[in-house]
Coordinates of C-alpha atoms and ligand atoms in Angstrom, one line a residue:
M1 CA -0.1 -0.2 0.0
N2 CA 1.3 3.5 -0.5
F3 CA 0.2 6.9 0.2
D4 CA -1.8 7.6 -3.1
T5 CA -4.3 5.2 -2.2
F6 CA -5.5 7.9 0.8
G7 CA -6.3 10.8 -2.1
F8 CA -4.2 13.5 -0.4
H9 CA -4.2 17.1 -1.9
P10 CA -1.1 17.2 -4.7
R11 CA 0.6 19.3 -2.0
I12 CA 0.4 17.1 0.7
A13 CA 1.6 14.3 -1.7
A14 CA 4.7 16.4 -2.5
G15 CA 5.0 17.1 1.4
I16 CA 5.1 13.2 1.9
A17 CA 7.5 12.5 -0.9
A18 CA 9.9 15.4 0.1
A19 CA 9.8 13.9 3.9
G20 CA 11.0 10.8 2.2
Y21 CA 7.9 8.3 3.4
T22 CA 7.2 6.0 0.7
S23 CA 4.9 3.7 2.8
P24 CA 2.1 4.1 5.5
T25 CA 2.9 2.8 8.7
P26 CA 0.1 0.5 10.2
I27 CA -1.3 3.4 12.3
Q28 CA -1.5 5.5 9.3
N29 CA -3.1 2.6 7.4
Q30 CA -5.7 2.3 9.7
A31 CA -6.3 5.8 10.9
I32 CA -5.9 8.1 8.0
P33 CA -9.0 6.8 5.8
S34 CA -11.3 7.4 9.0
V35 CA -9.9 10.7 9.9
M36 CA -10.5 11.9 5.9
Q37 CA -13.8 10.7 6.5
G38 CA -14.4 13.2 9.0
S39 CA -15.0 10.6 12.1
D40 CA -13.6 11.1 15.6
L41 CA -10.9 8.6 16.2
M42 CA -9.4 7.2 19.1
G43 CA -5.9 5.7 18.8
L44 CA -4.2 3.2 20.9
A45 CA -0.4 3.7 19.8
Q46 CA 2.8 4.5 21.1
T47 CA 5.5 6.8 20.0
G48 CA 7.5 5.5 17.2
T49 CA 4.5 4.1 15.4
G50 CA 4.1 7.0 13.1
K51 CA 0.9 8.1 14.7
T52 CA 2.1 11.9 14.2
A53 CA 1.6 11.7 10.5
A54 CA -1.6 9.8 11.0
F55 CA -3.3 13.1 12.2
V56 CA -1.1 15.6 10.7
L57 CA -1.4 14.4 7.2
P58 CA -5.4 14.6 7.4
I59 CA -5.4 17.9 9.3
L60 CA -3.3 19.5 6.4
H61 CA -5.3 18.0 3.8
K62 CA -8.6 19.2 5.5
L63 CA -7.3 22.7 6.3
L64 CA -6.2 23.2 2.1
Q65 CA -10.0 22.7 1.5
G66 CA -11.9 25.0 3.4
R67 CA -11.6 29.1 3.8
Q68 CA -8.3 30.1 5.4
G69 CA -8.0 32.5 8.4
G70 CA -7.6 31.9 11.9
V71 CA -6.7 28.7 14.1
R72 CA -8.7 25.8 12.6
A73 CA -6.3 22.9 14.3
L74 CA -5.4 22.4 17.6
I75 CA -3.2 19.7 18.7
M76 CA -2.2 19.3 22.3
A77 CA 0.8 17.8 23.7
P78 CA 2.1 16.8 27.2
T79 CA 5.5 18.0 26.8
R80 CA 7.3 20.5 25.2
E81 CA 9.5 18.1 23.2
L82 CA 6.6 16.6 21.9
A83 CA 4.9 19.8 21.0
E84 CA 8.4 20.9 19.2
Q85 CA 8.5 17.7 17.3
T86 CA 4.9 17.5 16.2
H87 CA 5.3 21.4 15.0
E88 CA 8.4 20.3 13.3
A89 CA 6.5 17.2 11.8
I90 CA 3.9 19.6 10.4
Q91 CA 6.2 22.0 9.1
A92 CA 8.0 18.9 7.2
L93 CA 4.9 17.4 5.9
G94 CA 3.4 20.8 5.1
S95 CA 6.3 22.3 3.5
Q96 CA 4.5 22.5 0.2
T97 CA 1.5 24.3 1.6
N98 CA 1.1 27.9 2.8
L99 CA -0.4 26.7 6.4
K100 CA 1.4 28.1 9.3
S101 CA 1.8 26.0 12.6
V102 CA 2.8 27.3 16.0
S103 CA 4.3 25.5 18.9
I104 CA 3.0 27.1 22.3
Y105 CA 4.5 26.1 25.7
G106 CA 5.7 27.5 29.0
G107 CA 9.5 28.3 29.9
V108 CA 9.8 30.6 27.0
G109 CA 8.7 34.4 26.4
M110 CA 5.2 35.1 25.6
Q111 CA 5.6 38.0 23.2
R112 CA 7.1 36.0 20.3
Q113 CA 4.2 33.5 20.9
V114 CA 1.6 36.4 20.6
N115 CA 3.1 37.4 17.3
L116 CA 3.0 34.0 15.7
L117 CA -0.6 33.3 17.2
K118 CA -1.7 36.2 14.9
H119 CA -0.9 34.2 11.7
A120 CA -1.3 30.3 12.6
D121 CA -3.6 27.9 11.3
I122 CA -2.3 25.3 13.6
I123 CA -1.4 25.3 17.1
V124 CA 0.5 22.5 19.0
A125 CA 0.4 23.1 22.5
C126 CA 1.1 22.2 26.1
P127 CA -2.4 22.8 28.3
G128 CA -0.9 25.5 30.6
R129 CA 0.6 28.0 28.4
L130 CA -2.5 27.7 25.8
L131 CA -4.7 28.6 28.9
D132 CA -2.5 31.6 29.8
H133 CA -3.0 32.8 26.1
I134 CA -6.9 32.2 26.2
R135 CA -6.8 34.1 29.4
R136 CA -4.9 36.9 28.1
Q137 CA -6.9 36.8 24.8
T138 CA -3.9 36.6 22.8
V139 CA -5.7 33.6 21.0
I140 CA -8.7 32.9 19.6
L141 CA -10.2 29.3 19.1
S142 CA -13.9 29.8 17.9
R143 CA -12.8 28.4 14.4
V144 CA -11.1 25.3 15.4
E145 CA -12.6 22.6 13.4
M146 CA -10.0 19.7 14.5
L147 CA -8.6 18.8 18.0
V148 CA -6.2 16.2 18.5
L149 CA -5.1 15.2 22.3
D150 CA -1.9 13.5 21.5
E151 CA -0.4 11.4 24.4
A152 CA -3.6 11.5 26.4
D153 CA -2.4 9.1 29.0
Q154 CA 0.6 11.0 29.7
M155 CA -1.4 14.5 30.0
F156 CA -3.5 12.5 32.6
D157 CA -0.6 11.5 34.5
M158 CA 0.8 14.9 34.5
G159 CA -2.2 16.2 36.0
F160 CA -3.6 18.3 33.0
L161 CA -7.1 16.9 32.5
P162 CA -8.7 19.8 34.4
D163 CA -6.7 22.5 32.2
I164 CA -7.9 20.3 29.1
R165 CA -11.5 20.4 30.3
K166 CA -11.2 24.2 30.5
I167 CA -9.6 24.5 27.1
L168 CA -12.6 22.5 25.7
S169 CA -15.2 25.0 27.0
Y170 CA -13.4 27.5 24.7
L171 CA -13.5 25.3 21.5
P172 CA -16.8 25.2 19.1
K173 CA -18.6 21.9 19.6
A174 CA -20.7 21.8 16.5
N175 CA -18.9 20.2 13.5
R176 CA -15.8 19.6 15.4
Q177 CA -13.6 16.5 14.4
T178 CA -11.9 15.4 17.5
L179 CA -9.1 12.7 17.7
M180 CA -7.5 11.3 21.0
F181 CA -4.0 9.1 20.9
S182 CA -3.0 7.3 23.9
A183 CA -0.4 4.8 24.5
T184 CA -2.4 3.1 27.3
M185 CA -6.1 3.4 28.3
P186 CA -6.7 4.0 31.8
S187 CA -10.3 4.5 32.9
Q188 CA -9.9 8.3 33.0
I189 CA -8.8 8.4 29.5
R190 CA -11.7 6.0 28.6
R191 CA -14.1 8.3 30.2
L192 CA -12.8 11.7 28.6
A193 CA -13.1 9.8 25.2
E194 CA -16.6 8.7 25.8
E195 CA -17.3 12.3 26.8
I196 CA -15.8 14.1 23.9
L197 CA -15.6 11.8 20.9
N198 CA -18.9 11.1 18.7
N199 CA -19.3 7.8 17.2
Q200 CA -15.6 7.1 17.8
V201 CA -13.6 5.0 15.5
R202 CA -11.0 2.7 17.6
V203 CA -7.6 1.7 16.0
Q204 CA -4.7 0.2 17.8
V205 CA -1.4 -0.8 16.8
G206 CA 1.7 -2.2 18.6
N207 CA 0.4 -1.8 22.4
E208 CA 1.0 -5.0 23.8
A209 CA 3.9 -6.6 21.7
P210 CA 7.0 -4.6 21.4
A211 CA 8.1 -3.2 17.8
D212 CA 9.5 -6.5 15.9
T213 CA 12.4 -4.6 15.1
V214 CA 13.8 -4.6 18.8
S215 CA 15.7 -7.4 20.3
H216 CA 15.8 -7.4 24.0
A217 CA 17.8 -9.0 26.9
F218 CA 17.6 -8.9 30.7
Y219 CA 20.9 -8.7 32.6
P220 CA 20.6 -9.8 36.0
V221 CA 22.8 -7.8 38.4
A222 CA 22.8 -7.1 42.0
Q223 CA 22.0 -3.4 42.9
H224 CA 25.4 -1.9 43.8
L225 CA 26.8 -3.4 40.6
K226 CA 24.4 -1.8 38.2
T227 CA 26.7 1.2 37.1
A228 CA 29.6 -1.1 36.6
L229 CA 27.8 -3.5 34.7
L230 CA 26.4 -0.6 32.5
L231 CA 29.5 0.8 32.0
E232 CA 30.8 -2.7 30.6
L233 CA 27.8 -2.9 28.3
L234 CA 28.4 0.7 27.0
G235 CA 32.4 0.2 26.7
N236 CA 31.0 -2.8 24.1
T237 CA 28.6 -1.1 22.4
G238 CA 28.6 0.5 18.9
T239 CA 28.6 4.5 18.7
E240 CA 24.9 5.2 18.0
A241 CA 22.5 6.7 20.3
V242 CA 21.7 4.9 23.9
L243 CA 18.8 6.1 25.5
I244 CA 19.1 5.1 29.4
F245 CA 15.9 5.1 31.6
T246 CA 16.1 5.6 35.6
R247 CA 13.4 5.5 38.0
T248 CA 13.7 8.9 39.5
K249 CA 14.8 12.5 38.3
H250 CA 17.5 12.3 41.3
R251 CA 18.8 8.9 39.6
A252 CA 19.0 10.3 36.2
K253 CA 21.0 13.3 36.9
Q254 CA 23.5 11.2 39.1
L255 CA 23.9 8.5 36.4
G256 CA 24.3 11.0 33.8
E257 CA 27.2 12.8 35.9
K258 CA 28.8 9.4 36.5
L259 CA 29.0 8.4 32.8
A260 CA 30.4 11.9 31.8
K261 CA 33.2 11.4 34.3
A262 CA 33.8 7.8 33.1
G263 CA 34.3 9.4 29.6
F264 CA 31.2 9.0 27.8
R265 CA 29.6 12.1 25.9
S266 CA 26.4 11.8 28.1
A267 CA 23.6 14.0 29.1
S268 CA 20.5 13.3 31.4
L269 CA 17.0 14.7 30.8
Q270 CA 14.9 15.2 33.7
G271 CA 12.1 17.4 34.9
N272 CA 14.4 19.8 36.9
L273 CA 16.2 21.1 33.8
S274 CA 16.2 24.8 32.5
Q275 CA 15.0 25.1 29.1
S276 CA 18.1 25.8 27.3
R277 CA 19.4 22.6 29.4
R278 CA 16.6 20.8 28.1
L279 CA 17.1 21.7 24.7
D280 CA 20.9 21.0 24.8
A281 CA 20.4 17.8 25.9
M282 CA 17.6 17.0 23.3
N283 CA 19.3 18.5 20.6
G284 CA 22.5 17.4 21.4
F285 CA 21.1 13.6 21.4
K286 CA 19.7 14.5 18.1
S287 CA 22.7 15.9 16.8
G288 CA 25.1 13.2 18.3
K289 CA 27.1 15.3 20.5
Y290 CA 26.0 13.2 23.3
Q291 CA 26.0 9.3 22.6
V292 CA 24.3 8.8 25.6
L293 CA 20.9 10.4 27.2
V294 CA 19.7 9.4 30.7
A295 CA 16.4 10.2 31.2
T296 CA 12.9 9.4 33.2
D297 CA 9.8 8.3 31.6
I298 CA 8.3 11.6 31.8
A299 CA 11.3 13.3 30.5
A300 CA 11.7 10.9 27.8
R301 CA 8.4 11.2 26.4
G302 CA 8.0 12.6 22.8
I303 CA 12.0 12.0 22.4
D304 CA 11.9 11.5 18.6
V305 CA 15.4 10.4 18.0
S306 CA 15.5 8.0 15.0
N307 CA 18.9 6.6 15.2
V308 CA 18.7 5.0 19.0
S309 CA 20.5 2.0 18.7
H310 CA 20.0 0.9 22.1
V311 CA 17.6 1.6 24.8
I312 CA 18.8 0.3 28.5
N313 CA 16.5 0.2 31.6
Y314 CA 18.9 0.9 34.3
D315 CA 15.8 0.8 36.8
M316 CA 13.4 -1.8 35.8
P317 CA 10.0 0.0 34.4
S318 CA 7.1 0.1 36.9
T319 CA 4.6 -1.4 34.6
P320 CA 4.7 -3.7 31.3
E321 CA 3.2 -1.0 29.2
T322 CA 5.8 1.5 30.3
Y323 CA 8.3 -1.4 29.4
V324 CA 6.9 -1.7 25.7
H325 CA 6.7 2.4 25.6
R326 CA 10.6 2.6 26.6
I327 CA 11.8 0.1 24.1
G328 CA 9.5 1.8 21.5
R329 CA 11.9 4.5 21.4
T330 CA 14.7 2.2 19.2
G331 CA 13.9 -0.1 16.4
R332 CA 12.1 2.7 14.7
A333 CA 11.0 2.7 11.0
T334 CA 13.1 -0.4 9.7
R335 CA 16.2 0.0 12.1
H336 CA 17.0 -2.6 14.4
G337 CA 17.3 -1.8 17.9
E338 CA 18.6 -3.6 21.1
A339 CA 16.6 -3.0 24.2
F340 CA 18.6 -3.9 27.6
T341 CA 17.3 -4.5 31.2
L342 CA 19.4 -4.5 34.3
I343 CA 17.4 -6.5 36.8
T344 CA 17.7 -7.3 40.3
G345 CA 16.1 -9.9 43.0
E346 CA 13.4 -7.3 43.5
D347 CA 12.1 -7.2 39.8
R348 CA 11.1 -10.7 39.6
Q349 CA 7.2 -10.2 39.6
M350 CA 7.7 -7.6 36.9
V351 CA 9.7 -9.8 34.9
Q352 CA 6.9 -12.3 34.9
A353 CA 4.4 -9.5 34.2
I354 CA 6.6 -8.4 31.2
H355 CA 6.6 -11.8 29.9
R356 CA 2.9 -12.2 30.1
A357 CA 2.3 -8.9 28.5
I358 CA 4.6 -9.4 25.5
G359 CA 3.8 -13.1 25.3
A360 CA 7.4 -14.2 25.2
N361 CA 10.2 -14.8 27.6
V362 CA 13.0 -12.3 27.3
E363 CA 16.5 -14.0 27.3
Q364 CA 18.4 -13.4 30.3
R365 CA 22.0 -12.9 29.7
T366 CA 25.1 -12.5 31.9
L367 CA 27.8 -10.5 30.6
K368 CA 31.5 -12.5 30.1
G369 CA 34.0 -11.1 32.0
F370 CA 32.0 -8.9 34.2
N371 CA 32.9 -9.5 37.9
Y372 CA 29.2 -10.1 39.5
Q373 CA 30.7 -10.8 42.8
A374 CA 32.4 -7.4 43.4
S375 CA 31.3 -6.2 46.7
T376 CA 32.2 -2.7 45.7
P377 CA 30.9 -1.1 42.8
A378 CA 33.4 -0.1 39.7
V379 CA 32.4 3.4 38.3
N380 CA 35.5 4.2 36.8
R381 CA 35.4 3.5 32.8
Q382 CA 39.2 4.0 32.8
N383 CA 40.0 1.1 34.6
M384 CA 36.7 -0.9 34.1
S385 CA 38.8 -3.9 32.1
Q386 CA 40.6 -4.3 35.5
T387 CA 38.0 -4.0 37.6
A388 CA 35.5 -6.0 35.7
Q389 CA 37.8 -9.1 35.2
P390 CA 36.5 -11.9 37.6
Q391 CA 38.6 -13.9 39.7
P392 CA 39.4 -17.2 38.2
A393 CA 37.6 -19.2 40.5
A394 CA 34.3 -16.7 40.3
R395 CA 34.7 -17.1 36.2
Q396 CA 34.2 -20.9 36.8
R397 CA 31.2 -20.5 39.4
T398 CA 29.5 -17.5 37.6
Y399 CA 30.0 -16.9 34.3
R400 CA 28.3 -18.5 31.5
A401 CA 30.4 -17.7 28.0
A402 CA 27.8 -16.6 25.4
P403 CA 28.3 -18.8 22.2
Q404 CA 29.4 -15.7 20.1
A405 CA 31.8 -14.5 23.1
A406 CA 33.6 -17.8 23.0
G407 CA 37.5 -17.3 22.7
R408 CA 37.0 -13.6 22.9
K409 CA 38.2 -11.1 25.5
N410 CA 36.3 -8.2 26.9
T411 CA 38.8 -5.5 26.4
G412 CA 36.6 -2.7 27.1
R413 CA 37.2 0.6 25.2
Q414 CA 39.0 -1.1 22.5
N415 CA 35.8 -3.0 21.7
R416 CA 33.7 -0.1 21.0
G417 CA 32.2 -0.3 17.5
D418 CA 32.4 -4.1 17.6
A419 CA 28.8 -4.3 19.1
K420 CA 28.7 -8.1 18.9
G421 CA 32.3 -8.6 19.7
A422 CA 32.8 -9.4 23.5
F423 CA 29.1 -10.7 24.4
A424 CA 26.2 -12.1 23.0
W425 CA 23.4 -9.6 21.6
V426 CA 20.2 -11.2 22.0
S427 CA 17.7 -11.8 19.2
A428 CA 14.8 -13.3 21.1
K429 CA 11.5 -11.5 20.5
Ligands
AMP501 P1 5.9 8.9 15.6 O1 5.5 7.7 16.1 O2 4.9 9.8 15.0 O3 6.7 9.5 16.8 O4 6.9 8.7 14.3 C1 8.1 8.2 14.6 C2 9.1 8.4 13.3 O5 8.7 7.4 12.2 C3 9.2 9.8 12.9 O6 10.7 10.0 13.1 C4 8.7 9.9 11.7 O7 9.5 10.9 11.0 C5 8.8 8.4 11.1 N1 7.8 8.2 10.1 C6 6.6 8.4 10.4 N2 5.5 7.8 9.3 C7 6.4 7.3 8.3 C8 6.4 6.4 7.4 N3 5.2 6.3 6.6 N4 7.5 6.2 6.5 C9 8.8 6.3 7.3 N5 8.8 6.9 8.3 C10 7.9 7.7 8.9

């Protein structure tokens, strides 16, 4: 199937070609025909599935049809990063149109946004700042004919539902088409969907099974050796982008600093950062300035970096859905990604829950040459090969040589770029 079947306006078709998209993703195939027909839609899809284009393309098409002037489409997003990325997708896919999009979020000056709002056809906004503009009457929403709530579950998690309800009260009700996208379906989101969607069409992709372009593995390790094992894993990994998840902001910050000390080009992304440092971390990760980005789940929402080669769960996520969501950050489009999870004795239940959720057992691995018996953590990458060498007796007791790794020595830094060299890379699905 290709994009011709949807009957997009030639200017939109030209934008699709300019973006280099040749065939629609499953969520696009499922959602676009209904949205083009004017139906309200509930899309259960995670980031990485192509959900943004699934709503952006029909919006652009529809806005080219009617009378232009005023804000006619409003897209609500939970984070600045997601708002910015969606705005960029609109600019790319709408590059052959004269439609104007603006991204609206807090932490930056109002006046520039006020000026841009005067000429906007499409707004991509975080709820808080949009409400500010509504209260100051610097935005008029009475012509909105398409509304999208993107990552609705995340907006709910972040406490935005009251703001969203307020914003809804400023929008026209008649003739408005509403689309909701969510990675999960908690009851509050289900209720909101029932309230604001009329005769909704429901589409769902990839919510239970992880993207099949991702291989994953669990690495059992003692809590105090997590950083040492992570350093060892990173030392043997190719130089593409690595996204690491931690449970808390504090742990993300600490780990980012430890990795930088150990010689990695790393940054951390967590809620406490100033806007300029967030942008530096995001853009630096995108451009390759940082090879490693450490983030919490909330901070990482909306990260759209297509070259993420590895997702590493430094801490086990708290739900199987979050696991699937996290590893959806790698293996995008046709690329192949690897997802590693460091697991401790406390994670046993979650391991079982993930197996149930994905319908398969994730292979457990030990890293050849790593000293699982060490009592103190080794955190200095410069002396990793020394600190991580097991004692001969321990090697016999503890280590299981992975087939690919047999006969090869883990030489830490030397092995960078030879991702398959020192330990077995898992292809279990
Ligand atoms: P999303 O799930 O919307 O965040 O999209 C994930 C990534 O897939 C983005 O980098 C998009 O540019 C890309 N993408 C979306 N649709 C397609 C497509 N049909 N062909 C190739 N890449 C796509």
